[in-house]
Amino acid sequence: MRRRTALVAALPLLLAAACGTAQKSASSASPTSSGQAAASAIKVTGEAGKKPTLTFPAGKPSLTSASVKVIEGQGTPAKDGDVLTANVTVYNWDGKENKAAGSDYDQGKSEFVSVSPQLPKALHEALVGAKPGGRVMAVVAKDSLSAEQLDQAKQQGQDFNTTSQVLVIDVVSATLKSVEGTAVDPGVNGVKVENPGGEKAPALTTKTSEKAPKKLVVKTVIKGGGPEVKAGQTVLAHYVGKIWGTDKQFDSSWERGQPATFALDQVVKGWAQGLTGVPVGSRVLLTIPPDLGYGKEGNAQGGIKGTDTLVFVVDVLGAA
């Protein structure tokens, strides 16, 4: 599905941890009362939905993890397994400059944050129970990180022996677990889609003698009621991909057991063009000709030749 490796955003270690890339086992240390008191002394100003400003207490930073609910929010509390659309702001608490290290507000777009016990303990405890429109804060200190992570952070210029990181997370919404609605026949000769409903994967069949379309085809199977995906956004989706005429499957997020996250400016043109404008909550069928897929070179790793037309069924679960 990807044409090239996605660019890695230059974000701090713990901002990456919020996305599940720097994880600590569930046996991480729990926030202590002293750490909680220190975290509560941090003043967070600004309303949810706008970049927060943090004012830190004087003196050395707390090197103990803690979590704080800053704004309650409304709606269904987050639980393990949820993926949230959120705006994350990170500060380095060094007791001196206490500089902001990065913010989604500066990038002008939200991100997806997975709620998982594999996150650092304080971050996990901050996210569990968080509600849309709410704001939570986590002080992630050395007691939340493994020796390997501490060493990795030091190599990247973050010494957790003398500093901590403070994450403020504004929850926008929870992404969908599956799409819901009445399925219709996409009406593409040679392609069949069976829709079992719920969180079960659709069955895509592309074994046919019909000629493949020469242009990009986008057909709605289930129409969602969410906002339309914008060009350049990051999308959370389940998908299955096959080759036209052979019924050969080359990729499936459903078989991996978790949806994929990708930026529309980092995927093949057929995905970028085909998903732009699709409402969140939709299931769509894409048939992608070679020039909008992997081109003449194809994709040897996926077993895709330069003449292959690709067929995808995609469930759009979120956009940020």
PDB file of C-alpha atoms in Angstrom:
ATOM      1  CA  MET A   1       0.000   0.000   0.000  1.00  0.00           C
ATOM      2  CA  ARG A   2       2.874   2.354   0.791  1.00  0.00           C
ATOM      3  CA  ARG A   3       4.943   3.587  -2.100  1.00  0.00           C
ATOM      4  CA  ARG A   4       7.900   4.506   0.093  1.00  0.00           C
ATOM      5  CA  THR A   5       8.833   4.467   3.734  1.00  0.00           C
ATOM      6  CA  ALA A   6       6.917   7.051   5.692  1.00  0.00           C
ATOM      7  CA  LEU A   7       8.969   9.959   6.976  1.00  0.00           C
ATOM      8  CA  VAL A   8       9.553   9.788  10.700  1.00  0.00           C
ATOM      9  CA  ALA A   9       8.452  12.992  12.404  1.00  0.00           C
ATOM     10  CA  ALA A  10      11.115  14.668  14.498  1.00  0.00           C
ATOM     11  CA  LEU A  11       9.250  14.288  17.778  1.00  0.00           C
ATOM     12  CA  PRO A  12      10.528  13.614  21.291  1.00  0.00           C
ATOM     13  CA  LEU A  13      10.896  10.070  22.572  1.00  0.00           C
ATOM     14  CA  LEU A  14       7.816  10.183  24.730  1.00  0.00           C
ATOM     15  CA  LEU A  15       5.656  11.715  22.025  1.00  0.00           C
ATOM     16  CA  ALA A  16       6.550   8.624  20.023  1.00  0.00           C
ATOM     17  CA  ALA A  17       5.648   6.557  23.067  1.00  0.00           C
ATOM     18  CA  ALA A  18       2.163   8.001  22.960  1.00  0.00           C
ATOM     19  CA  CYS A  19       1.801   6.394  19.541  1.00  0.00           C
ATOM     20  CA  GLY A  20       3.014   3.054  20.839  1.00  0.00           C
ATOM     21  CA  THR A  21       6.552   3.064  19.424  1.00  0.00           C
ATOM     22  CA  ALA A  22       8.457   3.329  22.697  1.00  0.00           C
ATOM     23  CA  GLN A  23       6.760   1.009  25.107  1.00  0.00           C
ATOM     24  CA  LYS A  24       7.265  -0.112  28.669  1.00  0.00           C
ATOM     25  CA  SER A  25       5.792  -3.244  30.187  1.00  0.00           C
ATOM     26  CA  ALA A  26       2.708  -3.082  32.390  1.00  0.00           C
ATOM     27  CA  SER A  27       4.948  -3.577  35.418  1.00  0.00           C
ATOM     28  CA  SER A  28       6.092   0.050  35.187  1.00  0.00           C
ATOM     29  CA  ALA A  29       6.281   1.925  38.462  1.00  0.00           C
ATOM     30  CA  SER A  30       3.069   3.529  39.639  1.00  0.00           C
ATOM     31  CA  PRO A  31       2.967   7.275  40.196  1.00  0.00           C
ATOM     32  CA  THR A  32       3.805   8.078  43.824  1.00  0.00           C
ATOM     33  CA  SER A  33       2.207  10.644  46.128  1.00  0.00           C
ATOM     34  CA  SER A  34       5.301  12.846  45.948  1.00  0.00           C
ATOM     35  CA  GLY A  35       5.288  12.671  42.165  1.00  0.00           C
ATOM     36  CA  GLN A  36       1.580  13.429  42.139  1.00  0.00           C
ATOM     37  CA  ALA A  37       2.085  16.467  44.324  1.00  0.00           C
ATOM     38  CA  ALA A  38       4.847  17.740  42.058  1.00  0.00           C
ATOM     39  CA  ALA A  39       2.713  17.205  38.947  1.00  0.00           C
ATOM     40  CA  SER A  40      -0.208  19.034  40.570  1.00  0.00           C
ATOM     41  CA  ALA A  41       2.075  22.035  41.078  1.00  0.00           C
ATOM     42  CA  ILE A  42       2.419  22.433  37.310  1.00  0.00           C
ATOM     43  CA  LYS A  43      -0.022  25.100  36.115  1.00  0.00           C
ATOM     44  CA  VAL A  44      -1.686  24.319  32.786  1.00  0.00           C
ATOM     45  CA  THR A  45      -3.475  27.261  31.163  1.00  0.00           C
ATOM     46  CA  GLY A  46      -5.469  27.595  27.970  1.00  0.00           C
ATOM     47  CA  GLU A  47      -8.722  25.967  26.938  1.00  0.00           C
ATOM     48  CA  ALA A  48      -8.978  22.516  25.429  1.00  0.00           C
ATOM     49  CA  GLY A  49      -8.665  22.627  21.665  1.00  0.00           C
ATOM     50  CA  LYS A  50      -5.935  25.253  21.815  1.00  0.00           C
ATOM     51  CA  LYS A  51      -2.221  24.875  22.540  1.00  0.00           C
ATOM     52  CA  PRO A  52      -1.677  24.795  26.312  1.00  0.00           C
ATOM     53  CA  THR A  53       0.887  26.800  28.227  1.00  0.00           C
ATOM     54  CA  LEU A  54       2.665  25.227  31.194  1.00  0.00           C
ATOM     55  CA  THR A  55       4.144  27.036  34.180  1.00  0.00           C
ATOM     56  CA  PHE A  56       6.466  24.907  36.287  1.00  0.00           C
ATOM     57  CA  PRO A  57       7.251  25.210  39.992  1.00  0.00           C
ATOM     58  CA  ALA A  58      10.671  26.587  40.887  1.00  0.00           C
ATOM     59  CA  GLY A  59      13.528  24.228  41.618  1.00  0.00           C
ATOM     60  CA  LYS A  60      14.623  20.870  40.291  1.00  0.00           C
ATOM     61  CA  PRO A  61      12.184  18.800  38.245  1.00  0.00           C
ATOM     62  CA  SER A  62      10.360  15.840  39.707  1.00  0.00           C
ATOM     63  CA  LEU A  63      11.931  12.578  38.578  1.00  0.00           C
ATOM     64  CA  THR A  64       8.843  10.609  39.564  1.00  0.00           C
ATOM     65  CA  SER A  65       6.007   9.786  37.168  1.00  0.00           C
ATOM     66  CA  ALA A  66       2.460  11.049  37.733  1.00  0.00           C
ATOM     67  CA  SER A  67      -0.790  11.698  35.897  1.00  0.00           C
ATOM     68  CA  VAL A  68      -3.389  14.465  36.230  1.00  0.00           C
ATOM     69  CA  LYS A  69      -6.850  15.034  34.736  1.00  0.00           C
ATOM     70  CA  VAL A  70      -6.863  18.737  33.822  1.00  0.00           C
ATOM     71  CA  ILE A  71     -10.225  19.098  32.050  1.00  0.00           C
ATOM     72  CA  GLU A  72     -12.928  16.446  32.426  1.00  0.00           C
ATOM     73  CA  GLY A  73     -14.476  16.407  28.964  1.00  0.00           C
ATOM     74  CA  GLN A  74     -17.723  14.680  28.021  1.00  0.00           C
ATOM     75  CA  GLY A  75     -18.816  11.411  26.499  1.00  0.00           C
ATOM     76  CA  THR A  76     -17.536   7.853  26.763  1.00  0.00           C
ATOM     77  CA  PRO A  77     -14.365   7.387  28.861  1.00  0.00           C
ATOM     78  CA  ALA A  78     -11.421   5.837  27.008  1.00  0.00           C
ATOM     79  CA  LYS A  79     -10.423   2.261  27.786  1.00  0.00           C
ATOM     80  CA  ASP A  80      -7.661  -0.120  26.775  1.00  0.00           C
ATOM     81  CA  GLY A  81      -7.768  -0.942  23.082  1.00  0.00           C
ATOM     82  CA  ASP A  82      -9.212   2.430  22.083  1.00  0.00           C
ATOM     83  CA  VAL A  83      -7.432   4.647  19.591  1.00  0.00           C
ATOM     84  CA  LEU A  84      -7.936   8.350  20.267  1.00  0.00           C
ATOM     85  CA  THR A  85      -7.632  11.309  17.956  1.00  0.00           C
ATOM     86  CA  ALA A  86      -5.743  13.831  20.049  1.00  0.00           C
ATOM     87  CA  ASN A  87      -3.474  16.858  20.127  1.00  0.00           C
ATOM     88  CA  VAL A  88      -0.283  16.200  22.074  1.00  0.00           C
ATOM     89  CA  THR A  89       2.059  18.861  23.476  1.00  0.00           C
ATOM     90  CA  VAL A  90       5.382  17.876  25.070  1.00  0.00           C
ATOM     91  CA  TYR A  91       7.584  19.836  27.470  1.00  0.00           C
ATOM     92  CA  ASN A  92      11.056  18.984  28.743  1.00  0.00           C
ATOM     93  CA  TRP A  93      11.029  19.593  32.506  1.00  0.00           C
ATOM     94  CA  ASP A  94      14.640  20.358  33.391  1.00  0.00           C
ATOM     95  CA  GLY A  95      14.082  22.883  36.190  1.00  0.00           C
ATOM     96  CA  LYS A  96      15.779  25.571  34.117  1.00  0.00           C
ATOM     97  CA  GLU A  97      14.239  26.525  30.780  1.00  0.00           C
ATOM     98  CA  ASN A  98      11.430  23.921  30.779  1.00  0.00           C
ATOM     99  CA  LYS A  99      11.025  24.315  27.028  1.00  0.00           C
ATOM    100  CA  ALA A 100       8.233  22.986  24.863  1.00  0.00           C
ATOM    101  CA  ALA A 101       9.654  20.124  22.805  1.00  0.00           C
ATOM    102  CA  GLY A 102       6.863  19.780  20.261  1.00  0.00           C
ATOM    103  CA  SER A 103       3.139  20.144  19.752  1.00  0.00           C
ATOM    104  CA  ASP A 104       0.557  18.870  17.310  1.00  0.00           C
ATOM    105  CA  TYR A 105      -0.943  22.357  17.435  1.00  0.00           C
ATOM    106  CA  ASP A 106       2.233  23.681  15.817  1.00  0.00           C
ATOM    107  CA  GLN A 107       1.883  21.063  13.073  1.00  0.00           C
ATOM    108  CA  GLY A 108      -1.738  22.021  12.473  1.00  0.00           C
ATOM    109  CA  LYS A 109      -3.023  18.457  12.687  1.00  0.00           C
ATOM    110  CA  SER A 110      -3.972  15.891  15.306  1.00  0.00           C
ATOM    111  CA  GLU A 111      -2.550  12.384  15.741  1.00  0.00           C
ATOM    112  CA  PHE A 112      -3.695   8.948  16.835  1.00  0.00           C
ATOM    113  CA  VAL A 113      -2.867   7.806  20.361  1.00  0.00           C
ATOM    114  CA  SER A 114      -3.424   4.180  21.355  1.00  0.00           C
ATOM    115  CA  VAL A 115      -4.633   3.428  24.894  1.00  0.00           C
ATOM    116  CA  SER A 116      -2.528   0.482  26.015  1.00  0.00           C
ATOM    117  CA  PRO A 117      -1.057  -0.884  29.268  1.00  0.00           C
ATOM    118  CA  GLN A 118       2.195  -1.184  27.336  1.00  0.00           C
ATOM    119  CA  LEU A 119       2.605   2.587  27.499  1.00  0.00           C
ATOM    120  CA  PRO A 120       4.570   4.132  30.373  1.00  0.00           C
ATOM    121  CA  LYS A 121       2.430   3.787  33.505  1.00  0.00           C
ATOM    122  CA  ALA A 122       1.671   7.472  34.046  1.00  0.00           C
ATOM    123  CA  LEU A 123       0.733   7.989  30.410  1.00  0.00           C
ATOM    124  CA  HIS A 124      -1.523   4.939  30.457  1.00  0.00           C
ATOM    125  CA  GLU A 125      -3.244   6.070  33.655  1.00  0.00           C
ATOM    126  CA  ALA A 126      -3.788   9.548  32.200  1.00  0.00           C
ATOM    127  CA  LEU A 127      -5.436   8.173  29.054  1.00  0.00           C
ATOM    128  CA  VAL A 128      -7.707   5.587  30.690  1.00  0.00           C
ATOM    129  CA  GLY A 129     -10.943   7.394  31.461  1.00  0.00           C
ATOM    130  CA  ALA A 130     -10.105  10.426  29.313  1.00  0.00           C
ATOM    131  CA  LYS A 131     -13.140  11.826  27.484  1.00  0.00           C
ATOM    132  CA  PRO A 132     -13.584  13.763  24.231  1.00  0.00           C
ATOM    133  CA  GLY A 133     -13.055  17.443  24.873  1.00  0.00           C
ATOM    134  CA  GLY A 134     -10.951  16.609  27.917  1.00  0.00           C
ATOM    135  CA  ARG A 135      -7.327  17.347  28.715  1.00  0.00           C
ATOM    136  CA  VAL A 136      -4.934  15.099  30.632  1.00  0.00           C
ATOM    137  CA  MET A 137      -1.319  15.503  31.670  1.00  0.00           C
ATOM    138  CA  ALA A 138       1.345  12.879  32.285  1.00  0.00           C
ATOM    139  CA  VAL A 139       4.769  13.392  33.838  1.00  0.00           C
ATOM    140  CA  VAL A 140       6.906  10.598  32.403  1.00  0.00           C
ATOM    141  CA  ALA A 141      10.075  10.133  34.411  1.00  0.00           C
ATOM    142  CA  LYS A 142      12.883   7.590  34.590  1.00  0.00           C
ATOM    143  CA  ASP A 143      10.835   5.231  36.778  1.00  0.00           C
ATOM    144  CA  SER A 144       8.515   4.667  33.774  1.00  0.00           C
ATOM    145  CA  LEU A 145      11.254   3.664  31.358  1.00  0.00           C
ATOM    146  CA  SER A 146      13.462   0.626  30.856  1.00  0.00           C
ATOM    147  CA  ALA A 147      17.266   0.821  30.916  1.00  0.00           C
ATOM    148  CA  GLU A 148      17.252   0.428  27.143  1.00  0.00           C
ATOM    149  CA  GLN A 149      14.827   3.304  26.696  1.00  0.00           C
ATOM    150  CA  LEU A 150      16.821   5.499  29.070  1.00  0.00           C
ATOM    151  CA  ASP A 151      19.961   4.839  27.036  1.00  0.00           C
ATOM    152  CA  GLN A 152      18.139   5.471  23.760  1.00  0.00           C
ATOM    153  CA  ALA A 153      16.766   8.752  25.085  1.00  0.00           C
ATOM    154  CA  LYS A 154      20.222   9.853  26.243  1.00  0.00           C
ATOM    155  CA  GLN A 155      21.616   9.212  22.786  1.00  0.00           C
ATOM    156  CA  GLN A 156      18.888  11.488  21.435  1.00  0.00           C
ATOM    157  CA  GLY A 157      19.816  14.236  23.897  1.00  0.00           C
ATOM    158  CA  GLN A 158      17.214  13.531  26.600  1.00  0.00           C
ATOM    159  CA  ASP A 159      18.786  12.592  29.955  1.00  0.00           C
ATOM    160  CA  PHE A 160      16.043  11.249  32.215  1.00  0.00           C
ATOM    161  CA  ASN A 161      18.472  11.165  35.143  1.00  0.00           C
ATOM    162  CA  THR A 162      18.135  14.943  35.346  1.00  0.00           C
ATOM    163  CA  THR A 163      14.917  15.748  33.447  1.00  0.00           C
ATOM    164  CA  SER A 164      11.398  14.453  32.881  1.00  0.00           C
ATOM    165  CA  GLN A 165       8.981  14.890  30.024  1.00  0.00           C
ATOM    166  CA  VAL A 166       5.507  16.312  30.485  1.00  0.00           C
ATOM    167  CA  LEU A 167       2.807  15.416  27.974  1.00  0.00           C
ATOM    168  CA  VAL A 168      -0.460  17.336  27.761  1.00  0.00           C
ATOM    169  CA  ILE A 169      -3.020  15.462  25.679  1.00  0.00           C
ATOM    170  CA  ASP A 170      -6.215  17.074  24.415  1.00  0.00           C
ATOM    171  CA  VAL A 171      -8.644  14.328  23.402  1.00  0.00           C
ATOM    172  CA  VAL A 172     -10.628  15.177  20.296  1.00  0.00           C
ATOM    173  CA  SER A 173     -12.529  11.914  19.830  1.00  0.00           C
ATOM    174  CA  ALA A 174     -12.284   8.139  19.836  1.00  0.00           C
ATOM    175  CA  THR A 175     -11.845   6.455  16.464  1.00  0.00           C
ATOM    176  CA  LEU A 176     -14.249   3.780  15.257  1.00  0.00           C
ATOM    177  CA  LYS A 177     -13.670   0.080  15.901  1.00  0.00           C
ATOM    178  CA  SER A 178     -15.582  -0.861  12.740  1.00  0.00           C
ATOM    179  CA  VAL A 179     -17.859   0.669  10.129  1.00  0.00           C
ATOM    180  CA  GLU A 180     -21.611   0.241  10.412  1.00  0.00           C
ATOM    181  CA  GLY A 181     -24.432   0.607   7.936  1.00  0.00           C
ATOM    182  CA  THR A 182     -26.186  -1.014   5.024  1.00  0.00           C
ATOM    183  CA  ALA A 183     -23.768  -2.430   2.451  1.00  0.00           C
ATOM    184  CA  VAL A 184     -24.438  -2.096  -1.260  1.00  0.00           C
ATOM    185  CA  ASP A 185     -22.936  -3.815  -4.282  1.00  0.00           C
ATOM    186  CA  PRO A 186     -20.079  -1.609  -5.522  1.00  0.00           C
ATOM    187  CA  GLY A 187     -21.098  -2.493  -9.090  1.00  0.00           C
ATOM    188  CA  VAL A 188     -17.649  -3.284 -10.503  1.00  0.00           C
ATOM    189  CA  ASN A 189     -17.770  -6.158 -12.998  1.00  0.00           C
ATOM    190  CA  GLY A 190     -15.319  -8.891 -11.978  1.00  0.00           C
ATOM    191  CA  VAL A 191     -15.172  -7.936  -8.293  1.00  0.00           C
ATOM    192  CA  LYS A 192     -17.298  -9.270  -5.442  1.00  0.00           C
ATOM    193  CA  VAL A 193     -17.458  -7.995  -1.859  1.00  0.00           C
ATOM    194  CA  GLU A 194     -19.242  -9.896   0.904  1.00  0.00           C
ATOM    195  CA  ASN A 195     -20.004  -7.926   4.062  1.00  0.00           C
ATOM    196  CA  PRO A 196     -20.525 -10.099   7.172  1.00  0.00           C
ATOM    197  CA  GLY A 197     -21.056  -7.070   9.440  1.00  0.00           C
ATOM    198  CA  GLY A 198     -19.642  -6.047  12.796  1.00  0.00           C
ATOM    199  CA  GLU A 199     -15.876  -6.172  13.176  1.00  0.00           C
ATOM    200  CA  LYS A 200     -15.521  -9.122  10.802  1.00  0.00           C
ATOM    201  CA  ALA A 201     -13.442  -8.565   7.668  1.00  0.00           C
ATOM    202  CA  PRO A 202     -15.224  -8.309   4.319  1.00  0.00           C
ATOM    203  CA  ALA A 203     -14.526 -11.056   1.786  1.00  0.00           C
ATOM    204  CA  LEU A 204     -13.029  -9.649  -1.434  1.00  0.00           C
ATOM    205  CA  THR A 205     -12.940 -11.750  -4.612  1.00  0.00           C
ATOM    206  CA  THR A 206     -11.011 -10.574  -7.688  1.00  0.00           C
ATOM    207  CA  LYS A 207     -10.790 -13.819  -9.706  1.00  0.00           C
ATOM    208  CA  THR A 208     -12.174 -12.761 -13.077  1.00  0.00           C
ATOM    209  CA  SER A 209     -11.626 -12.733 -16.813  1.00  0.00           C
ATOM    210  CA  GLU A 210     -13.031  -9.210 -17.034  1.00  0.00           C
ATOM    211  CA  LYS A 211     -10.592  -6.532 -18.159  1.00  0.00           C
ATOM    212  CA  ALA A 212      -9.362  -4.268 -15.384  1.00  0.00           C
ATOM    213  CA  PRO A 213     -10.432  -0.607 -15.424  1.00  0.00           C
ATOM    214  CA  LYS A 214      -7.761   1.653 -16.899  1.00  0.00           C
ATOM    215  CA  LYS A 215      -8.593   4.503 -14.532  1.00  0.00           C
ATOM    216  CA  LEU A 216      -8.974   4.791 -10.763  1.00  0.00           C
ATOM    217  CA  VAL A 217     -12.346   3.533  -9.565  1.00  0.00           C
ATOM    218  CA  VAL A 218     -13.740   4.484  -6.142  1.00  0.00           C
ATOM    219  CA  LYS A 219     -17.022   2.893  -5.091  1.00  0.00           C
ATOM    220  CA  THR A 220     -18.828   3.254  -1.768  1.00  0.00           C
ATOM    221  CA  VAL A 221     -19.900  -0.023  -0.152  1.00  0.00           C
ATOM    222  CA  ILE A 222     -20.996   1.497   3.187  1.00  0.00           C
ATOM    223  CA  LYS A 223     -21.329   5.266   3.521  1.00  0.00           C
ATOM    224  CA  GLY A 224     -20.086   6.723   6.786  1.00  0.00           C
ATOM    225  CA  GLY A 225     -21.460   9.715   8.628  1.00  0.00           C
ATOM    226  CA  GLY A 226     -18.187  11.273   9.758  1.00  0.00           C
ATOM    227  CA  PRO A 227     -16.191  14.192   8.361  1.00  0.00           C
ATOM    228  CA  GLU A 228     -14.641  13.826   4.920  1.00  0.00           C
ATOM    229  CA  VAL A 229     -10.980  12.857   4.751  1.00  0.00           C
ATOM    230  CA  LYS A 230      -8.839  15.789   3.634  1.00  0.00           C
ATOM    231  CA  ALA A 231      -5.792  15.611   1.383  1.00  0.00           C
ATOM    232  CA  GLY A 232      -2.609  15.060   3.382  1.00  0.00           C
ATOM    233  CA  GLN A 233      -4.356  13.827   6.524  1.00  0.00           C
ATOM    234  CA  THR A 234      -3.300  10.739   8.452  1.00  0.00           C
ATOM    235  CA  VAL A 235      -5.868   7.958   8.232  1.00  0.00           C
ATOM    236  CA  LEU A 236      -6.619   5.002  10.495  1.00  0.00           C
ATOM    237  CA  ALA A 237      -8.034   2.153   8.424  1.00  0.00           C
ATOM    238  CA  HIS A 238      -8.593  -1.559   8.044  1.00  0.00           C
ATOM    239  CA  TYR A 239      -7.996  -2.873   4.549  1.00  0.00           C
ATOM    240  CA  VAL A 240      -7.427  -5.918   2.357  1.00  0.00           C
ATOM    241  CA  GLY A 241      -5.633  -5.819  -0.989  1.00  0.00           C
ATOM    242  CA  LYS A 242      -5.719  -8.250  -3.918  1.00  0.00           C
ATOM    243  CA  ILE A 243      -4.533  -8.354  -7.535  1.00  0.00           C
ATOM    244  CA  TRP A 244      -7.146  -8.028 -10.253  1.00  0.00           C
ATOM    245  CA  GLY A 245      -7.863 -11.268 -12.106  1.00  0.00           C
ATOM    246  CA  THR A 246      -5.852 -13.613  -9.879  1.00  0.00           C
ATOM    247  CA  ASP A 247      -7.542 -13.224  -6.491  1.00  0.00           C
ATOM    248  CA  LYS A 248      -4.031 -13.129  -5.016  1.00  0.00           C
ATOM    249  CA  GLN A 249      -4.014 -11.364  -1.649  1.00  0.00           C
ATOM    250  CA  PHE A 250      -0.867  -9.361  -0.914  1.00  0.00           C
ATOM    251  CA  ASP A 251      -1.849  -7.485   2.249  1.00  0.00           C
ATOM    252  CA  SER A 252      -4.518  -7.404   4.968  1.00  0.00           C
ATOM    253  CA  SER A 253      -4.642  -5.384   8.163  1.00  0.00           C
ATOM    254  CA  TRP A 254      -7.560  -7.539   9.324  1.00  0.00           C
ATOM    255  CA  GLU A 255      -5.319 -10.613   9.292  1.00  0.00           C
ATOM    256  CA  ARG A 256      -2.730  -8.727  11.363  1.00  0.00           C
ATOM    257  CA  GLY A 257      -5.440  -7.999  13.911  1.00  0.00           C
ATOM    258  CA  GLN A 258      -5.106  -4.218  14.053  1.00  0.00           C
ATOM    259  CA  PRO A 259      -5.851  -1.253  11.780  1.00  0.00           C
ATOM    260  CA  ALA A 260      -3.070   0.616  10.002  1.00  0.00           C
ATOM    261  CA  THR A 261      -2.130   4.270  10.284  1.00  0.00           C
ATOM    262  CA  PHE A 262      -0.739   6.084   7.263  1.00  0.00           C
ATOM    263  CA  ALA A 263      -0.325   9.592   5.891  1.00  0.00           C
ATOM    264  CA  LEU A 264      -2.023  10.179   2.557  1.00  0.00           C
ATOM    265  CA  ASP A 265       1.068  11.925   1.219  1.00  0.00           C
ATOM    266  CA  GLN A 266       3.126   8.783   1.897  1.00  0.00           C
ATOM    267  CA  VAL A 267       1.060   6.182   0.024  1.00  0.00           C
ATOM    268  CA  VAL A 268       0.492   5.251  -3.613  1.00  0.00           C
ATOM    269  CA  LYS A 269      -1.389   7.872  -5.616  1.00  0.00           C
ATOM    270  CA  GLY A 270      -4.463   5.669  -5.948  1.00  0.00           C
ATOM    271  CA  TRP A 271      -4.883   5.629  -2.173  1.00  0.00           C
ATOM    272  CA  ALA A 272      -4.248   9.350  -1.799  1.00  0.00           C
ATOM    273  CA  GLN A 273      -6.699  10.291  -4.540  1.00  0.00           C
ATOM    274  CA  GLY A 274      -9.246   7.600  -3.770  1.00  0.00           C
ATOM    275  CA  LEU A 275      -9.595   8.241  -0.033  1.00  0.00           C
ATOM    276  CA  THR A 276      -9.599  12.035  -0.159  1.00  0.00           C
ATOM    277  CA  GLY A 277     -13.198  13.164   0.304  1.00  0.00           C
ATOM    278  CA  VAL A 278     -14.405   9.832   1.718  1.00  0.00           C
ATOM    279  CA  PRO A 279     -16.450  10.275   4.931  1.00  0.00           C
ATOM    280  CA  VAL A 280     -15.016   8.647   8.056  1.00  0.00           C
ATOM    281  CA  GLY A 281     -16.985   5.499   8.825  1.00  0.00           C
ATOM    282  CA  SER A 282     -17.129   4.436   5.176  1.00  0.00           C
ATOM    283  CA  ARG A 283     -16.171   1.180   3.474  1.00  0.00           C
ATOM    284  CA  VAL A 284     -14.937   1.775  -0.053  1.00  0.00           C
ATOM    285  CA  LEU A 285     -13.689  -0.336  -2.935  1.00  0.00           C
ATOM    286  CA  LEU A 286     -10.660   0.967  -4.827  1.00  0.00           C
ATOM    287  CA  THR A 287      -9.362  -0.389  -8.133  1.00  0.00           C
ATOM    288  CA  ILE A 288      -5.976   1.156  -8.832  1.00  0.00           C
ATOM    289  CA  PRO A 289      -4.260   0.957 -12.249  1.00  0.00           C
ATOM    290  CA  PRO A 290      -0.454   0.443 -12.304  1.00  0.00           C
ATOM    291  CA  ASP A 291       0.375   4.100 -12.970  1.00  0.00           C
ATOM    292  CA  LEU A 292      -1.419   5.096  -9.732  1.00  0.00           C
ATOM    293  CA  GLY A 293      -0.029   2.107  -7.826  1.00  0.00           C
ATOM    294  CA  TYR A 294       3.545   0.893  -7.894  1.00  0.00           C
ATOM    295  CA  GLY A 295       4.248   1.885 -11.486  1.00  0.00           C
ATOM    296  CA  LYS A 296       6.260  -0.079 -14.018  1.00  0.00           C
ATOM    297  CA  GLU A 297       8.653  -1.348 -11.343  1.00  0.00           C
ATOM    298  CA  GLY A 298       5.869  -3.024  -9.372  1.00  0.00           C
ATOM    299  CA  ASN A 299       6.556  -4.274  -5.850  1.00  0.00           C
ATOM    300  CA  ALA A 300       8.594  -7.466  -5.728  1.00  0.00           C
ATOM    301  CA  GLN A 301       8.163  -7.881  -1.980  1.00  0.00           C
ATOM    302  CA  GLY A 302       4.383  -7.928  -2.368  1.00  0.00           C
ATOM    303  CA  GLY A 303       4.485 -10.072  -5.497  1.00  0.00           C
ATOM    304  CA  ILE A 304       3.054  -7.205  -7.543  1.00  0.00           C
ATOM    305  CA  LYS A 305       4.113  -6.829 -11.179  1.00  0.00           C
ATOM    306  CA  GLY A 306       4.299  -3.525 -13.030  1.00  0.00           C
ATOM    307  CA  THR A 307       1.200  -4.460 -15.033  1.00  0.00           C
ATOM    308  CA  ASP A 308      -0.992  -5.446 -12.070  1.00  0.00           C
ATOM    309  CA  THR A 309      -4.166  -3.581 -11.174  1.00  0.00           C
ATOM    310  CA  LEU A 310      -4.687  -3.477  -7.420  1.00  0.00           C
ATOM    311  CA  VAL A 311      -8.051  -3.899  -5.699  1.00  0.00           C
ATOM    312  CA  PHE A 312      -8.644  -2.801  -2.106  1.00  0.00           C
ATOM    313  CA  VAL A 313     -11.530  -2.773   0.310  1.00  0.00           C
ATOM    314  CA  VAL A 314     -10.850  -0.048   2.863  1.00  0.00           C
ATOM    315  CA  ASP A 315     -12.696   0.804   6.102  1.00  0.00           C
ATOM    316  CA  VAL A 316     -11.944   4.402   7.103  1.00  0.00           C
ATOM    317  CA  LEU A 317     -12.002   4.416  10.914  1.00  0.00           C
ATOM    318  CA  GLY A 318     -10.504   7.837  11.596  1.00  0.00           C
ATOM    319  CA  ALA A 319      -8.691  10.826  10.103  1.00  0.00           C
ATOM    320  CA  ALA A 320      -6.358  13.278  11.813  1.00  0.00           C
TER     321      ALA A 320
END
